[in-house]
XYZ file of C-alpha atoms in Angstrom:
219
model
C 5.070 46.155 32.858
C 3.493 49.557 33.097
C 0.216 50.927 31.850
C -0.035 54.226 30.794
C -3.628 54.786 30.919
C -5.049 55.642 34.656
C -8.493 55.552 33.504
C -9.342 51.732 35.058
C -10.770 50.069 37.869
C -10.851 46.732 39.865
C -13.476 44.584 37.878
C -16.536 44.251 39.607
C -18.139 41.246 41.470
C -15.284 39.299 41.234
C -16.398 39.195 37.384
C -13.514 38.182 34.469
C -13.525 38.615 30.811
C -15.932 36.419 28.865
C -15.786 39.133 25.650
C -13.402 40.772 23.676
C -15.157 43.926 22.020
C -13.693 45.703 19.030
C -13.843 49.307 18.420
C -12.209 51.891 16.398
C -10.965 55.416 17.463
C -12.907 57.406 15.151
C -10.027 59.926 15.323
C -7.595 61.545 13.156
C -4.508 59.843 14.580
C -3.180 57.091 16.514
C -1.462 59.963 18.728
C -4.537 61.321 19.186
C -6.583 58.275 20.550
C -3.999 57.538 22.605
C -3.362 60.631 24.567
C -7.149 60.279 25.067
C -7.625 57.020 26.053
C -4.800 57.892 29.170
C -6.440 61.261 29.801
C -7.573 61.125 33.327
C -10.497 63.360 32.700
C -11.674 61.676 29.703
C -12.851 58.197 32.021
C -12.168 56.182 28.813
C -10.077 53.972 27.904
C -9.075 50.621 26.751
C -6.706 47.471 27.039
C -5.002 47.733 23.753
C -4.914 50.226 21.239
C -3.256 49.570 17.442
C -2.065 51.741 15.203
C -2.485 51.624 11.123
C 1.126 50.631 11.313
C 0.177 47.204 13.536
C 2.192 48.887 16.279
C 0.341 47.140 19.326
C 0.369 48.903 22.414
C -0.911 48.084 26.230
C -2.759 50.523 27.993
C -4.607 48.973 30.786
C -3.578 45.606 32.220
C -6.372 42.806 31.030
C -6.811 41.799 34.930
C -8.048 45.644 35.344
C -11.965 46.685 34.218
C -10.610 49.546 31.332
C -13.909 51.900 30.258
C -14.317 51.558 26.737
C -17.735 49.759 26.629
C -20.066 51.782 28.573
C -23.789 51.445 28.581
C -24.992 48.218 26.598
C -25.172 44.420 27.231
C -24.777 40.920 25.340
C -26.638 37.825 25.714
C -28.457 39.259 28.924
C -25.378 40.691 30.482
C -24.783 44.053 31.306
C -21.902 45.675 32.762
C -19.660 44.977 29.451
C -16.477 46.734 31.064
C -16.283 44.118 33.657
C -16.661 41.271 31.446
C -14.676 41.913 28.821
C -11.424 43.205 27.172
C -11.637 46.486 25.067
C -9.609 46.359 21.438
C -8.962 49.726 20.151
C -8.349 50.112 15.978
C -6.613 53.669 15.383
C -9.086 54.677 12.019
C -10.860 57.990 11.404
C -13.912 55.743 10.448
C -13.809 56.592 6.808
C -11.630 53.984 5.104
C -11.084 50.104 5.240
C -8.583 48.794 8.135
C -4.789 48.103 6.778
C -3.615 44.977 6.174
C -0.592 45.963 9.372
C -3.505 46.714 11.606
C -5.671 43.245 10.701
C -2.857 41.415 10.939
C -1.284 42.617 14.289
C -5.120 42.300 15.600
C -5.465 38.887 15.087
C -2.043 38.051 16.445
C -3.294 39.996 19.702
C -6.521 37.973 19.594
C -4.924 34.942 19.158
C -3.015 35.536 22.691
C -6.371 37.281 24.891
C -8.559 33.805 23.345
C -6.065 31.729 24.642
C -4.853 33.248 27.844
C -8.818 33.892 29.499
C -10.465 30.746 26.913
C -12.626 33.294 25.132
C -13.950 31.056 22.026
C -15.069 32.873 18.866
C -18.572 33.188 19.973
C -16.767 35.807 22.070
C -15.425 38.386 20.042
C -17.765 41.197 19.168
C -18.449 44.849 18.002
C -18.829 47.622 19.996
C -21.945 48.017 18.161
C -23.231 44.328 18.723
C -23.382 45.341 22.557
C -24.879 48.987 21.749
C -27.020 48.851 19.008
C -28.551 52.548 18.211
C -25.656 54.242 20.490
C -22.427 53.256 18.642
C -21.198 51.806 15.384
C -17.870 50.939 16.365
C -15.704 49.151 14.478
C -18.114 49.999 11.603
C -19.118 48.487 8.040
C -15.777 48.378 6.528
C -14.440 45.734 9.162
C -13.722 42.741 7.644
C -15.770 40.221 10.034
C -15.570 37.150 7.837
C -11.645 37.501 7.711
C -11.659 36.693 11.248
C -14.232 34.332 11.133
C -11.800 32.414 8.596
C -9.282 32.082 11.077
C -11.596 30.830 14.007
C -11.402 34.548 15.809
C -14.865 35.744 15.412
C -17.950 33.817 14.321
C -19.942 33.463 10.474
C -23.062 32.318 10.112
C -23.930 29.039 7.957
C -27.516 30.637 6.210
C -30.487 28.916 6.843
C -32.409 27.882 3.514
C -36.355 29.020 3.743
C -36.174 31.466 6.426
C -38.674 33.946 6.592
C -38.069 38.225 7.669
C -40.341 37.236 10.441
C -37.599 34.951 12.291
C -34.927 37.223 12.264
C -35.730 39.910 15.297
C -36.125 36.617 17.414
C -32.935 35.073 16.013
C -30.558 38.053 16.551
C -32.017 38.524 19.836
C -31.198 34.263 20.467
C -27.836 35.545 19.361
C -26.741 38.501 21.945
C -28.154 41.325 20.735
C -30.082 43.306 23.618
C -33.847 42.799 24.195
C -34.210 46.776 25.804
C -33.304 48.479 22.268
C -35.896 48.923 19.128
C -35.929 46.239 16.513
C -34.829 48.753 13.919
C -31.278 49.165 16.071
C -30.603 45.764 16.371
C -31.691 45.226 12.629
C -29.254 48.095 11.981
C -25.969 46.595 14.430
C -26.647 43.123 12.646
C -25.890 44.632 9.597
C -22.682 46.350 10.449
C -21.486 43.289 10.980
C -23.192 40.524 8.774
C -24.895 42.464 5.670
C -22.955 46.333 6.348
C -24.257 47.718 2.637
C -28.289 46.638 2.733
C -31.229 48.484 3.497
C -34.180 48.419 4.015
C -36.461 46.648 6.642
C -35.850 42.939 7.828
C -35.838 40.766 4.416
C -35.146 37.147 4.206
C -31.879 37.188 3.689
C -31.104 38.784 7.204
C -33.113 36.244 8.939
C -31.182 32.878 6.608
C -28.008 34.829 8.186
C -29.430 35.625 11.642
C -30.710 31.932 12.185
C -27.669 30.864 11.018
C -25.713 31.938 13.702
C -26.815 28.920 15.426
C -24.382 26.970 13.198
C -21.925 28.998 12.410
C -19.811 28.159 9.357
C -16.613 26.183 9.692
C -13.944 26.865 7.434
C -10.709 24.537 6.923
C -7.257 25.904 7.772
């Protein structure tokens, strides 16, 4: 099988993917991303890359350390690109992701969790890993869809949580320790609460410490 992006390298330290990080394109067309993701002089890329359509396409083989992460870290780590597989969504950011698109995603999931036994704990944002520098895959990303199908994680809220526990929560979570609280406040919220405001209320830290358990749902 060939890979048409060149933009890749042998992952590091004898590392393998642990993650699976989710982005979209931010770009006006599938065509678009993709010529960039393969440009040599771009130095990005990624392993996959689907189109609105659900058309799934390979660009970098899942062995190889693609460079779609970039600066950022999760649950301590750093060095994302080597640890994990790169997902890109072809969406100009401004509207919801098409039911083609969802659906060919989690098929794709399905297949990376089980071939390198990435659980749902896993599977994150591109934001969750850079909170402040990107926003990637953004609030109209339908988390808890995944979640129902055991391909991303939802929290079980925890009753009689206070705003005070939920900085120490999300950072028990993943989120990185070397960002300000408002960022990680902000990347939780993509994901978990994408239309509130404000500073860190009660109901962020019920959903934060909640992550602990995450909810189970029957298939």
């Amino acid at each position: 099988m060939s890979f048409p992006s060149p933009n890749f390298t042998e992952r590091r330290g004898g590392l393998r993917p642990e993650f699976i990080v989710i982005h979209y394109t931010g770009m006006a067309s599938c065509a678009a991303a993709r010529e960039r993701l393969c440009l040599p002089e771009a130095e990005v890329s990624a392993h996959w890359l689907i189109s609105e359509s659900g058309a799934t396409e390979a660009l970098v083989a899942e062995e190889m350390r693609a460079w779609h992460a970039g600066a950022g870290s999760w649950r301590g780590l750093s060095d994302m690109n080597s640890r994990s597989i790169g997902i890109e969504l072809a969406n100009p950011a401004i509207h919801p992701f098409p039911e083609p698109q969802m659906a060919a995603l989690e098929d794709l999931l399905r297949g990376i969790m089980t071939r390198w036994q990435i659980g749902p704990e896993g599977v994150i944002a591109h934001s969750d890993m850079a909170p402040g520098r990107k926003i990637d895959p953004g609030p109209r990303f339908d988390w808890l869809r995944l979640a129902r199908q055991g391909l991303a994680l939802w929290p079980t809220p925890v009753a009689g949580a206070s705003a005070a526990d939920f900085d120490a929560a999300a950072l028990a979570f993943g989120y990185p320790a070397d960002v300000p609280a408002e960022d990680r406040l902000a990347a939780f919220r993509l994901r978990f609460r994408p239309w509130a405001t404000g500073p860190a209320d009660e109901t962020d830290a019920a959903l934060a410490l909640g992550l602990q358990r995450p909810a189970s749902f029957s298939t």
